[in-house]
XYZ file of C-alpha atoms in Angstrom:
642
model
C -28.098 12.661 19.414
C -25.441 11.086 21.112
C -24.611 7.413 19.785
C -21.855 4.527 19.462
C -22.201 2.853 16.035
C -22.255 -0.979 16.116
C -22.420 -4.048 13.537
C -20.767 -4.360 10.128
C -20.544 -5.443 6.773
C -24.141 -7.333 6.190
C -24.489 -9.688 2.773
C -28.035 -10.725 2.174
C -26.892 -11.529 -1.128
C -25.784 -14.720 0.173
C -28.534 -16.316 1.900
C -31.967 -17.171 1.678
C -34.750 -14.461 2.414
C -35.900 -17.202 5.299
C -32.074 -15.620 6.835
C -32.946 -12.280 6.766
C -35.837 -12.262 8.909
C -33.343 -14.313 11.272
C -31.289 -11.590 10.876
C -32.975 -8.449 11.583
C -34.436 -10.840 15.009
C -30.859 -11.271 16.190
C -29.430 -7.524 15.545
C -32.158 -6.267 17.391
C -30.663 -8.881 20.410
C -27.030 -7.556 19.822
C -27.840 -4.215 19.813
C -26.464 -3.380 16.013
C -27.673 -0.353 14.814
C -25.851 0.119 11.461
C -24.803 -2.283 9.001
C -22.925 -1.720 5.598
C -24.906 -3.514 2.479
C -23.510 -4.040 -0.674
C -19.969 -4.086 -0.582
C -19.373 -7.272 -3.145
C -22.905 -7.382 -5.000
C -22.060 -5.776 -8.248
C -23.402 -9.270 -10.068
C -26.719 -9.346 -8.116
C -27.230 -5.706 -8.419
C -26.359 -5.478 -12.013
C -26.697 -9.016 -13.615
C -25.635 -7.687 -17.375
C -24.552 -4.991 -18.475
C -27.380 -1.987 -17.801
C -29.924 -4.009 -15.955
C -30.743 -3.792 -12.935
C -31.858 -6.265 -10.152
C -32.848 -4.081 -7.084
C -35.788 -5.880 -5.485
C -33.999 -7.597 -2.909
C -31.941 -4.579 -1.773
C -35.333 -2.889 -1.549
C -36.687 -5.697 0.716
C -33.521 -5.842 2.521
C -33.454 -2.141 3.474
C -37.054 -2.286 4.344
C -36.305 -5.126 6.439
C -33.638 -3.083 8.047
C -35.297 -0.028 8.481
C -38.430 -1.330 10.136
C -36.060 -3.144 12.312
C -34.175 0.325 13.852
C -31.170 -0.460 11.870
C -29.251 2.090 9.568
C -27.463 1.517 6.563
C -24.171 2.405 5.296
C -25.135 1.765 1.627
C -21.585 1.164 -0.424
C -20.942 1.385 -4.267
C -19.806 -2.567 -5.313
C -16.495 -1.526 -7.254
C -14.193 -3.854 -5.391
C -15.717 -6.208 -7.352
C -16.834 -6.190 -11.375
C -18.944 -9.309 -12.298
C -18.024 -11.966 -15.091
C -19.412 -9.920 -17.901
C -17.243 -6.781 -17.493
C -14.241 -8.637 -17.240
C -15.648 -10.957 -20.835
C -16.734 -7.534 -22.455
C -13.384 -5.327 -21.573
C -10.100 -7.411 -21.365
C -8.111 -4.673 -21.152
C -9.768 -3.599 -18.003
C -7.998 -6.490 -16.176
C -4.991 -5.497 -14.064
C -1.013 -6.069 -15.144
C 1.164 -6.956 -12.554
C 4.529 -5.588 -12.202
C 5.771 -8.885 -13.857
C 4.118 -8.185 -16.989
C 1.105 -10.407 -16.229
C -2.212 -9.792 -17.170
C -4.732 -11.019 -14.625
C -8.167 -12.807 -15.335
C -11.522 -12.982 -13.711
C -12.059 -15.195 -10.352
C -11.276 -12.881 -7.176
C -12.137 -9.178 -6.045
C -10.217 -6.272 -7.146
C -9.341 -7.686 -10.703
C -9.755 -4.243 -12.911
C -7.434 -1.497 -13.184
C -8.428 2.215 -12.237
C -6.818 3.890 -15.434
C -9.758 1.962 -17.492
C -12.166 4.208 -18.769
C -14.419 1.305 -18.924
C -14.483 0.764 -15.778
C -14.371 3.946 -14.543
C -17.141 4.411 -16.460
C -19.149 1.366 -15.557
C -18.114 2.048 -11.420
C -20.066 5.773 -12.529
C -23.153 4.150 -13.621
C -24.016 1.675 -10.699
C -22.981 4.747 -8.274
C -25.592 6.794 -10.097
C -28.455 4.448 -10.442
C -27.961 3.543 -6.463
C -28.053 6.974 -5.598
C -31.234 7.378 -8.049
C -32.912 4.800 -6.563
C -32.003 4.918 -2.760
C -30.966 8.199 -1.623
C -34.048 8.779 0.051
C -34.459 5.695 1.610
C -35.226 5.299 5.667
C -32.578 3.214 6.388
C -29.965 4.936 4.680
C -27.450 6.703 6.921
C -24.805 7.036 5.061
C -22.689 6.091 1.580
C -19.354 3.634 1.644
C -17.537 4.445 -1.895
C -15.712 0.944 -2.975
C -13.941 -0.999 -0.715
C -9.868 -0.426 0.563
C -8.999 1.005 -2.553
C -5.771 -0.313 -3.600
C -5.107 -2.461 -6.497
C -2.181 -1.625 -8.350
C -1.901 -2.143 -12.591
C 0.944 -1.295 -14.502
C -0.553 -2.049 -18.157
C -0.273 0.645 -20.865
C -3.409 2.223 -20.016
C -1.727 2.643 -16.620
C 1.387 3.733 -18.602
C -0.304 6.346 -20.092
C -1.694 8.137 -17.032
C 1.175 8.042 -15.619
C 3.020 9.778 -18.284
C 0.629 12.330 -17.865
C 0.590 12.905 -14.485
C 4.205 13.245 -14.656
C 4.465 16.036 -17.123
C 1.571 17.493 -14.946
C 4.666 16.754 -11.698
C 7.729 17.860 -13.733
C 6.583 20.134 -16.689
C 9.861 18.985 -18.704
C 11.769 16.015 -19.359
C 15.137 17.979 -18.102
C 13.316 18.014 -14.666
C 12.370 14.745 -14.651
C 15.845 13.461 -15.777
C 17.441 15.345 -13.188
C 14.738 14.236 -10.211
C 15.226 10.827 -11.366
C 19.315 10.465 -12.260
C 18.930 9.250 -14.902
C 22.054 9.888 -16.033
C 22.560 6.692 -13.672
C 23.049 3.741 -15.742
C 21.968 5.438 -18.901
C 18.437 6.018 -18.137
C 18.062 9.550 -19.643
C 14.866 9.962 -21.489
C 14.403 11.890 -24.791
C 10.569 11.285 -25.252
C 7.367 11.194 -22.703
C 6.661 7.895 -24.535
C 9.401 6.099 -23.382
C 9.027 6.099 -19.716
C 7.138 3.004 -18.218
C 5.985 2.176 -14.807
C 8.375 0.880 -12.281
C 7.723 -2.708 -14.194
C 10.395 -5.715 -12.906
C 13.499 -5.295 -15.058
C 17.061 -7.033 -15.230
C 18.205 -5.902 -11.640
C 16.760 -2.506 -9.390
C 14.389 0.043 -10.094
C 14.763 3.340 -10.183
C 13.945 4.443 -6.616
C 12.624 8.025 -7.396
C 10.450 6.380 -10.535
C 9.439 3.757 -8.164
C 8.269 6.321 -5.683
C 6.376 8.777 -8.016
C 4.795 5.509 -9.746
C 3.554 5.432 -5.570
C 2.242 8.833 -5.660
C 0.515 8.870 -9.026
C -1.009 5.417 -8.128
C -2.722 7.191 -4.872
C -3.961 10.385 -6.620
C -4.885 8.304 -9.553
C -7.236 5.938 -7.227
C -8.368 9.219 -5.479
C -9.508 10.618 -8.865
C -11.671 7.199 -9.292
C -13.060 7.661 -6.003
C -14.398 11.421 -6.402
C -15.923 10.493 -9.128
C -18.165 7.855 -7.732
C -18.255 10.594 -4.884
C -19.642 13.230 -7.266
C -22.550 10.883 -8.463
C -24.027 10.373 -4.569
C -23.621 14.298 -3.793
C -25.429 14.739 -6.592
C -28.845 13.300 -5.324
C -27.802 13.220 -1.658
C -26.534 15.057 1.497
C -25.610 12.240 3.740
C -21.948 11.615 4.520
C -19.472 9.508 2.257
C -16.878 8.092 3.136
C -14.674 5.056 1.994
C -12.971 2.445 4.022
C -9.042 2.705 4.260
C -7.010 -0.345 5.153
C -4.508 -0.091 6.717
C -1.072 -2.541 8.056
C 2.118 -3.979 6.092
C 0.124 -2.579 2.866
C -0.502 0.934 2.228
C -1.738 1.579 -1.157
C -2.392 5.291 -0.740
C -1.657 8.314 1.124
C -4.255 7.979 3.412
C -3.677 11.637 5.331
C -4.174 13.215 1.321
C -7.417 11.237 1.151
C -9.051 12.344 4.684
C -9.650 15.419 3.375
C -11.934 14.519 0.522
C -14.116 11.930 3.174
C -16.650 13.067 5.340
C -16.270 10.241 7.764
C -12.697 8.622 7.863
C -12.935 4.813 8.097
C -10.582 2.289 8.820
C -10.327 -1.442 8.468
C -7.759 -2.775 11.008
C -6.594 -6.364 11.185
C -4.106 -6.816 13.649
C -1.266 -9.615 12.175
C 0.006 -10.639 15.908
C -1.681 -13.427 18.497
C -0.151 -11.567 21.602
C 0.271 -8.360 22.668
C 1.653 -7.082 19.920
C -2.221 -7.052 18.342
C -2.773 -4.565 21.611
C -0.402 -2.754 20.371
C -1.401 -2.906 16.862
C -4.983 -1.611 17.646
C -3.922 1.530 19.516
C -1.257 1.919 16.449
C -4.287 2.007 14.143
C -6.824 4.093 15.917
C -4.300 6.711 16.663
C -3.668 6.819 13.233
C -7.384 7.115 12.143
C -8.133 9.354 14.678
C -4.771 11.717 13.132
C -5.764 11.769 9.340
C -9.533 12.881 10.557
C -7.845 15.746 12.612
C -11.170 16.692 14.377
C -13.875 15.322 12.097
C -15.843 11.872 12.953
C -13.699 8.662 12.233
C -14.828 5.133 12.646
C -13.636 1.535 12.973
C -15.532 -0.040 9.784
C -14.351 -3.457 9.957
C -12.332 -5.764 12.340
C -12.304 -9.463 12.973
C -14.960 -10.411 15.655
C -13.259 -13.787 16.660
C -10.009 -14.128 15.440
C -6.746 -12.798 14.785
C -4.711 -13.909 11.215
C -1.033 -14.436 11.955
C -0.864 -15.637 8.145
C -0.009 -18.987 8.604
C -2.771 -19.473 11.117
C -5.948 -18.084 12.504
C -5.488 -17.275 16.533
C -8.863 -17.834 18.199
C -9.330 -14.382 20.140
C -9.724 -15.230 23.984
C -13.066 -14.335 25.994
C -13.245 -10.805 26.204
C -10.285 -9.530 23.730
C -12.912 -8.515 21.147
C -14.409 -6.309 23.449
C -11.539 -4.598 24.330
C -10.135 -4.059 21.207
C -13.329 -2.204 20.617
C -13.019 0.102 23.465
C -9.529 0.693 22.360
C -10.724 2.186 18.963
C -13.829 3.798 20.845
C -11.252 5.443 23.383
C -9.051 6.571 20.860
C -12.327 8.458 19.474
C -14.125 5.846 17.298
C -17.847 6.498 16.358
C -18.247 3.084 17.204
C -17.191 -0.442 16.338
C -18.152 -2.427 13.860
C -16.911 -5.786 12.074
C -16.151 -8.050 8.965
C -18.669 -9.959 8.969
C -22.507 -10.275 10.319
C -22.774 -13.625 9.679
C -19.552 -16.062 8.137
C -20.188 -17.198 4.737
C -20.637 -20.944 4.056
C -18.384 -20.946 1.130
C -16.420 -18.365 -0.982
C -12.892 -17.186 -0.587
C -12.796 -16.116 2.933
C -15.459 -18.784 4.604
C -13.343 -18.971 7.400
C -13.642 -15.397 8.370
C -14.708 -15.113 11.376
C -18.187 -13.043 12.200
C -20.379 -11.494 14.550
C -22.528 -14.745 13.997
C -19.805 -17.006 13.042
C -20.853 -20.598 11.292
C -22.206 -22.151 15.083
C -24.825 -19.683 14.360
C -26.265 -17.650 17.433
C -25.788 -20.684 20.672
C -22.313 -19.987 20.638
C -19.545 -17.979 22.796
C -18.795 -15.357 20.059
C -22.353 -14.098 19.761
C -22.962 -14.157 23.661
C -20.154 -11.849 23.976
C -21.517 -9.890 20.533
C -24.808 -9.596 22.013
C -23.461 -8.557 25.363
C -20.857 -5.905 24.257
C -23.637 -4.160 21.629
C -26.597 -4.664 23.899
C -25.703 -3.784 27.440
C -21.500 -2.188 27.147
C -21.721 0.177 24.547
C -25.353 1.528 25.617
C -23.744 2.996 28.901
C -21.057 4.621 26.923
C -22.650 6.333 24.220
C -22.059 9.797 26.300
C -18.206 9.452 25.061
C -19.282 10.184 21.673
C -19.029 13.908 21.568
C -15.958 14.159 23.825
C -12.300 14.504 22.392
C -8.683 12.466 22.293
C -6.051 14.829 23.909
C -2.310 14.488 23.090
C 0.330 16.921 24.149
C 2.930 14.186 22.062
C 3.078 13.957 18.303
C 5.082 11.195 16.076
C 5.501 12.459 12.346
C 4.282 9.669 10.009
C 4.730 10.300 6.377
C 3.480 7.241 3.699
C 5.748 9.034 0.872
C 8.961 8.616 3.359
C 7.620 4.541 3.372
C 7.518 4.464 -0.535
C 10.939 5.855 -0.745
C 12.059 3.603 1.795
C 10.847 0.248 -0.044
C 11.905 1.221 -3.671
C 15.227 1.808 -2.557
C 18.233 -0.693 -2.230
C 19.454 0.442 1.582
C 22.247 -0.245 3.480
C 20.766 -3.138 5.790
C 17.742 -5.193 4.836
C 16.387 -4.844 8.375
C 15.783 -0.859 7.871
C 11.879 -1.240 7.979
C 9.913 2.033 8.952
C 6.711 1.091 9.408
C 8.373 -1.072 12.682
C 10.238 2.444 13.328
C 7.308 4.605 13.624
C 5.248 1.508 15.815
C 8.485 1.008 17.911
C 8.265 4.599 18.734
C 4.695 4.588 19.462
C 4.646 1.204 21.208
C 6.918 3.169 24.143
C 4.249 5.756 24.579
C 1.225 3.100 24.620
C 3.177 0.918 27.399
C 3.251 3.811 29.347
C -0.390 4.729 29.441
C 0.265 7.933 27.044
C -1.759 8.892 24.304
C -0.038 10.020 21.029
C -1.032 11.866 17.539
C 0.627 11.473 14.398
C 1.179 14.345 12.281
C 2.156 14.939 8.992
C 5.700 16.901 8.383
C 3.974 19.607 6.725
C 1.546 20.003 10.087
C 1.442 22.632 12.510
C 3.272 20.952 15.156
C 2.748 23.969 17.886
C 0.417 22.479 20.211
C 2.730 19.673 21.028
C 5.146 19.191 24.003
C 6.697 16.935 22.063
C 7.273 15.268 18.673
C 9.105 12.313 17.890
C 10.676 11.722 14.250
C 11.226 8.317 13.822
C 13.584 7.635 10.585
C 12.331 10.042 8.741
C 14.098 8.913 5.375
C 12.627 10.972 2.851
C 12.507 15.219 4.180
C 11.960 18.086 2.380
C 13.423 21.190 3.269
C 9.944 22.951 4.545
C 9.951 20.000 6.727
C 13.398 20.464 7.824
C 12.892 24.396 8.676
C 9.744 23.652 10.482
C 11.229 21.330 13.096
C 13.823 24.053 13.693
C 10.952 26.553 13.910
C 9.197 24.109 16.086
C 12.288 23.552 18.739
C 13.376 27.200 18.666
C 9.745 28.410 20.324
C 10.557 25.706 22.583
C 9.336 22.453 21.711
C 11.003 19.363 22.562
C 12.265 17.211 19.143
C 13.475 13.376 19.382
C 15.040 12.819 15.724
C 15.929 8.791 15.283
C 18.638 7.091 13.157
C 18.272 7.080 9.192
C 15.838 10.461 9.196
C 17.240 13.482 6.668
C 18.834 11.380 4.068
C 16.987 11.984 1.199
C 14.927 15.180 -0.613
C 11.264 14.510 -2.015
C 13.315 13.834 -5.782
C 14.989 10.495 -2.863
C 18.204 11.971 -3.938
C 21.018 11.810 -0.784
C 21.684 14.972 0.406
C 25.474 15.887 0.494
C 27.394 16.787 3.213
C 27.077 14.053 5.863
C 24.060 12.510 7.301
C 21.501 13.588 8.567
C 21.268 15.560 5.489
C 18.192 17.939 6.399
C 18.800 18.134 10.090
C 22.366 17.774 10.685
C 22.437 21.485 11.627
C 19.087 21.471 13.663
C 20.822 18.597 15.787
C 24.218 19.562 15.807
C 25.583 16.287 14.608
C 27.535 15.155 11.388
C 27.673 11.386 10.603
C 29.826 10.456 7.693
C 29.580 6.562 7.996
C 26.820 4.299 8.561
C 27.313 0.879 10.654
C 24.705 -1.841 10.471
C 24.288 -4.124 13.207
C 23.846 -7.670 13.160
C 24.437 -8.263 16.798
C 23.006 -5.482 19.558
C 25.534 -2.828 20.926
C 26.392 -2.146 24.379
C 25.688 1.957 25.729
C 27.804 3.440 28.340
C 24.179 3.898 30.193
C 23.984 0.198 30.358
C 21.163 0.230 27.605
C 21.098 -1.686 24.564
C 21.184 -0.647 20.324
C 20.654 -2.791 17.875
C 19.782 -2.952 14.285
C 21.416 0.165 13.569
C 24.353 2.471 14.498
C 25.945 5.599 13.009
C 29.619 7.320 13.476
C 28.607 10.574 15.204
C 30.389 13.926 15.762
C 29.134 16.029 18.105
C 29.375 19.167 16.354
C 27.555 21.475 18.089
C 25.787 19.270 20.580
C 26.623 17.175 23.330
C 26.660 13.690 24.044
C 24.342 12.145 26.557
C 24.975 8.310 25.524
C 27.793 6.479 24.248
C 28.554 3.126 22.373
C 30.322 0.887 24.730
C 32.170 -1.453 22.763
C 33.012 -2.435 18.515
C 34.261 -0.038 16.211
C 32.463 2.712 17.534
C 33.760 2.485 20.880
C 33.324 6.027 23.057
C 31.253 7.762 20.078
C 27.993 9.435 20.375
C 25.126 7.207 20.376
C 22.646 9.947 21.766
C 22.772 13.417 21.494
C 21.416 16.537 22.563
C 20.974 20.162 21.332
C 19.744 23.204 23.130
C 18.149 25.270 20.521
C 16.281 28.546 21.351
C 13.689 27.600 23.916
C 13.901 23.914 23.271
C 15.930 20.704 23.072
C 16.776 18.641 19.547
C 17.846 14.770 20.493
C 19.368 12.505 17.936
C 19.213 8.766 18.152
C 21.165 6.792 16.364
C 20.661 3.093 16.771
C 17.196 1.396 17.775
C 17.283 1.494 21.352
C 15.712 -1.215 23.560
C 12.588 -0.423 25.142
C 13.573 0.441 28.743
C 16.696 2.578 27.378
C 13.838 4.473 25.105
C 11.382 4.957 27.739
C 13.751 6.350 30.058
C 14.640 9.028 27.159
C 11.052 10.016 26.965
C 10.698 10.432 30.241
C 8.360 7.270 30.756
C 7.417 4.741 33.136
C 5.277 1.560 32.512
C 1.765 1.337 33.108
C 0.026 -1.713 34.248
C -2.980 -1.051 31.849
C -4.202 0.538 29.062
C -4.984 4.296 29.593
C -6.648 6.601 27.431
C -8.871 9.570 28.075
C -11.298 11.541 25.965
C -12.667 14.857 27.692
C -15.159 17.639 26.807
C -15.257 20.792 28.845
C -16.063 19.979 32.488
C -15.634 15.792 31.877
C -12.959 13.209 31.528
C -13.534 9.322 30.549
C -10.799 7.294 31.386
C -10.324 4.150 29.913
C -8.924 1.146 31.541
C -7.975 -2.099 29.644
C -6.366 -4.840 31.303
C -4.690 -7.079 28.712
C -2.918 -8.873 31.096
C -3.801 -12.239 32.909
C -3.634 -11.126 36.649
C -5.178 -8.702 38.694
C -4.591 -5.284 38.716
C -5.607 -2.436 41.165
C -5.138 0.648 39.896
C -5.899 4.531 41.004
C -9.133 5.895 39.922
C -12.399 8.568 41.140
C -16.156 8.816 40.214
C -18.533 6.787 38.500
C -17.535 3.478 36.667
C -20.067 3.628 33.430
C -20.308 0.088 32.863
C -21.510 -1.259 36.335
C -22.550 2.049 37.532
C -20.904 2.263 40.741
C -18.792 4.923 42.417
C -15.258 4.567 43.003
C -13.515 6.291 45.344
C -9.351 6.001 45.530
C -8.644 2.951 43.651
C -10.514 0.359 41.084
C -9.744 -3.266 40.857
C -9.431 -4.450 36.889
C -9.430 -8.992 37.042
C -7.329 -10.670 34.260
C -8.820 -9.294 30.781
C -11.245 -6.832 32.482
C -12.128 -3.183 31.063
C -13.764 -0.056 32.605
C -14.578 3.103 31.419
C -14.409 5.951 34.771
C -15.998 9.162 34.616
C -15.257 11.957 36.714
C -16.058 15.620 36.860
C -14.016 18.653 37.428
C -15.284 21.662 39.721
C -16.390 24.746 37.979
C-alpha cells in the first residue's frame, strides 16, 4: 500500500494517562499515522537493575493501535538511568581532556563498556520478548544518533585492538602514522593512546583512525542490539543518523546494515540558507540508502536553532521543508516532538503540539499539512529521485581534514561540498552524492569538491570515469593526501595531477577575494598552477598570481577533467556548470509512465512558472503555466504517452 509516514517522536512517559487519551484524539485530527515511543525511557522501562515496568507502554501501544497509529518502537540506549551510572563508574565517558563525566544528561556512557553493552543487550531483548508481536508495532528504532565519543582506557583498549586488526604490525603503523615525526615511534601496542589533548597537535593520521575505529566501534554496539530484535522479529530496523557540523560516524558504512535509513536534520540557518540546508540533507539521505526506503525521522516543527537563538519558522516553512525531504524521496515526514515538554533539558523545543497546546497556529498548520496535504500525495511514494549529476562526499576525507593543522583556518569541507551543491539546488537541479569508491557510470557529471584525503582506487576511477566520457569538475585542495593523510610528493594535486593535467607547487591563501580575467570572483583560496597538459580557461587577474591558471581544462578520452582552484563566487560557478537560476525549488520523482514535479516557492513574491497536468494538492488542471504566491508549494503531475 502506498503511504506518506507522518508524526514523530511521542513520550507518554511524561504526562499523565488523562494526556494520552488527548493524544490519540488529536493525531487522529492531524492525520499522524506513526509515532516513535521510547526513545529516552530507559528509567521508566527498567526502574532497577532487571525489573521491568511495562504496563504503561502496553496501555500506550494499545492506545495507539486502536487509534490507527503505528509505532516505531526504539531501544532507550541514548539514555542509562541513575542506577547504571551508581553501579558502573567506569561506564561513564572520558573526554578528550582527560575528564571523566557523571550522571545528569543523555548520552553519558561509553560504547567500549561491556557493562553497558551488556545492559543496552538486555532491555533490547526483553522489548523484543515482550512486543514484537504487538498491533501497533511497525517497525524498531535502535538508540538514538549514535555518537558519543570516550577516550578512557576501556576505549584505549579497543582501539589498540582494532588497530592491530588495521595494521597487523607496529612497523606499519609507525610508518602510516610518521612517527618518526617528533619522536613518536612506538615499540609496544600498549603504549599508543587515543588522540587525547597533549602539549601542542595531534597526530593527524592517529587522530583520523581514532575517527574510524570510533564509527565501526559504535556500529558493532548497534548490531548487537540489532541481532536481539531479528531474533524475535521481521519488521524493519533502522536507527536515526544525525546529521550537520557533527558527524560522528560514517554514515554511507552504516546504510548498509539499516533496513530503513533515517535522518534527523536540524537546519542551523534562519534564512535561506536552512532551504538550502534541507535539500543538502535529504540528498544526502536519499544517497547512503542508494535505492532502499529512507525517511526524515525528526525535524523541528516550529523553529529553527541558530545557536544563540531560536528563529520562529514563518507560516508555511514547515510544510515546505517537508515536501522538500518528501521530494527528495522521503517515506514521509515526521518531527521532534508530539507534544513540547513542560520541563527537562530541551522544554523549549518546539513540537507538533507545542506548549499553547492544540488552539494555536503551529498545530493548525500540523493538522492541515498531515490531514488534507500529504493525503493527496501519498501516490509519490513508490516513484524515484533521478540525477544525471553526482558530488563525491567522503566523511573519512572530513576527519582528515579537522585533525590536521592546514594551511588556512578557513579550509572547511563540509562548506565545500554544500557550496558545490548549493549551485545545483539554485538552479532547480537535483544532485546525488556518491562515495569515491562508487560506480560513478550513470552520471553526466560528478563534481569533486576538495577532496583532501584520496586513495589511489579513487584516483584511477575518476580517470576511468572521464576516459568513457564523463564530465569531472575537481576543486582546489582535492589529492593531497593518501588514506595513511600522508602528502603525496610531487606537486599538488597529488592523486590527480596527471588526470587534470596540472602541477601546483605552491599554495596561496586568501584573505581578501581575487579578481578572474572572466570578470568572476575567488576567494578563500588560490593555488600557483601550470598548465601541464591542459589548458587554461580562467585566469587570476591581479596579486602574485597575476596571468596564472585559475581554471583549467583537460580533454581526456571521451570526456573533459576541470580543475578549480580557488572558491569561486556563485554566478562564476554556475556559469561553469552550465547553470542558470531558477525562481523555485524543483525536484522530480518519476516511475515508468509518471513524473511529480515539485514546486517550492521560498521566496516572498509571486512567481509564475511553466507547468502541465494535474496539480495534486487542489486538484485542478494546469495547462501552460502555474502561479506559486509568496511561500506557496505544489506538487504537478503529468503523464507521458505510451
Amino acid at each position: 500500500m502506498s503511504r506518506l509516514w507522518y508524526g514523530g517522536d511521542y513520550n507518554p512517559e511524561q504526562w499523565d494517562p488523562a494526556v494520552w487519551h488527548e493524544d490519540a484524539d488529536l493525531m487522529r485530527r492531524a492525520g499522524v499515522n506513526l509515532v516513535t515511543v521510547g526513545v529516552f525511557s530507559w528509567s521508566s522501562l527498567e526502574p532497577s537493575p532487571g525489573q521491568y515496568e511495562f504496563g504503561w507502554l502496553d496501555r500506550v501501544l494499545d492506545l495507539l493501535s486502536d487509534g490507527g497509529v503505528s509505532v516505531d518502537l526504539a531501544t532507550p540506549t541514548a539514555s542509562p538511568p541513575p542506577w547504571f551510572s551508581r553501579l558502573h563508574p567506569e561506564a561513564m565517558p572520558v573526554t578528550a581532556d582527560g575528564v571523566r563525566l557523571t550522571y545528569g544528561s543523555r548520552d553519558t556512557y561509553c560504547a567500549c563498556a561491556p557493562a553497558y553493552r551488556d545492559a543496552a543487550r538486555e532491555i533490547a531483548r526483553a522489548l523484543a520478548e515482550r512486543y514484537h508481536d504487538h498491533p501497533a508495532l511497525a517497525m524498531w528504532h535502535v538508540h538514538n544518533e549514535y555518537g558519543t565519543t570516550c577516550y578512557c582506557p576501556l576505549a584505549a583498549a579497543r582501539f589498540r585492538e582494532w588497530l592491530r586488526e588495521r595494521y597487523g604490525s607496529l612497523d606499519r603503523l609507525n610508518e602510516a602514522w610518521t612517527t618518526a615525526f617528533w619522536s613518536q615511534g612506538y615499540a609496544e601496542w600498549d603504549d599508543i593512546e587515543p588522540p587525547r589533548k597533549t602539549q601542542y597537535l595531534v597526530n593527524p593520521t592517529q587522530y583520523l583512525d581514532f575517527r574510524r575505529f570510533w564509527s565501526d566501534e559504535l556500529l558493532a554496539a548497534y548490531l548487537e542490539q540489532k541481532a536481539e530484535l531479528r531474533a524475535l522479529s521481521t519488521l524493519p530496523i533502522t536507527t536515526n543518523f544525525v546529521f550537520g557540523g557533527w558527524v560522528p560516524v560514517n554514515h554511507a558504512r552504516w546504510a548498509a546494515e539499516v533496513d530503513v535509513v533515517a535522518i534527523d536534520h536540524y537546519p542551523d540557518r534562519s534564512d535561506i540558507g536552512a532551504e538550502e540546508q534541507t535539500a543538502f540533507g535529504a540528498d544526502l539521505a536519499r544517497s547512503w540508502a542508494g535505492g532502499k526506503p529512507w525517511l526524515l525521522m525528526e525535524q523541528s516543527a516550529g523553529t529553527l536553532n541558530e545557536g544563540q537563538r531560536l528563529h520562529t519558522k514563518e507560516p508555511g516553512r514547515m510544510a515546505r521543508h517537508s515536501l522538500s525531504h518528501i521530494a527528495r524521496g522521503s517515506q514521509g515526514a515526521l518531527f521532534f516532538q508530539w507534544r513540547a515538554s513542560r520541563g527537562g533539558s530541551e522544554l523549549f523545543h518546539s513540537a507538533m503540539v507545542p506548549h499553547a497546546g492544540a488552539d494555536s497556529r503551529m498545530f493548525r498548520e500540523v493538522s492541515e499539512f498531515g490531514s488534507q496535504v500529504l493525503p493527496r500525495l501519498k501516490e509519490v511514494a513508490e516513484s524515484k529521485v533521478e540525477a544525471d549529476i553526482a558530488i563525491l562526499w567522503d566523511a573519512e576525507c572530513w576527519w582528515a581534514l579537522q585533525g590536521t593543522h592546514l594551511p588556512s583556518s578557513s579550509l572547511d569541507y563540509l562548506a565545500a561540498v554544500r557550496s558545490a551543491h548549493r549551485h545545483f539546488w539554485r538552479a532547480g537541479v537535483t544532485v546525488d552524492f556518491a562515495s569515491p569508491d562508487a560506480d560513478l557510470s550513470a552520471y553526466k557529471l560528478v563534481v569533486v569538491p576538495s577532496l583532501y584525503l584520496a586513495s589511489d582506487e579513487t584516483a584511477e576511477a575518476l580517470a576511468d570515469y572521464v576516459h568513457e566520457g564523463g564530465q569531472l569538475v575537481v576543486t582546489y585542495f582535492s589529492g593531497i593526501v593518501d588514506p595513511d593523510a600522508q602528502v603525496r610528493p610531487g606537486g599538488y594535486p597529488g592523486a590527480f595531477a596527471e588526470l587534470l593535467g596540472v602541477r601546483v607547487e605552491e599554495f596561496h591563501p586568501l584573505e581578501d577575494e581575487v579578481a578572474l580575467s572572466s570578470g568572476g570572483r575567488g576567494r578563500l583560496w588560490s593555488e600557483d598552477v601550470r598548465a601541464v597538459s591542459a589548458e587554461a580557461v580562467d585566469r587570476y587577474a591581479g596579486g602574485v598570481l597575476d596571468g596564472k591558471p585559475a581554471i583549467t581544462r583537460r580533454e581526456v578520452g571521451a570526456g573533459t577533467a576541470w580543475y578549480v582552484s580557488t572558491e569561486l563566487d556563485d554566478e562564476t560557478a554556475a556559469g561553469l556548470l552550465g547553470l542558470s537560476a531558477s525562481p523555485v525549488e524543483v525536484v522530480r520523482r518519476r516511475s515508468s509512465d509518471t513524473t511529480w514535479t515539485f514546486l517550492l516557492n521560498h521566496g516572498d513574491a509571486e512567481v509564475v512558472v511553466p507547468a502541465e497536468g494535474t496539480e495534486l494538492i487542489s486538484g485542478e488542471a494546469v495547462d501552460g503555466e502555474l502561479t506559486l504566491p509568496a511561500g506557496g508549494y505544489a506538487v504537478m503531475r503529468s503523464s507521458r504517452a505510451r
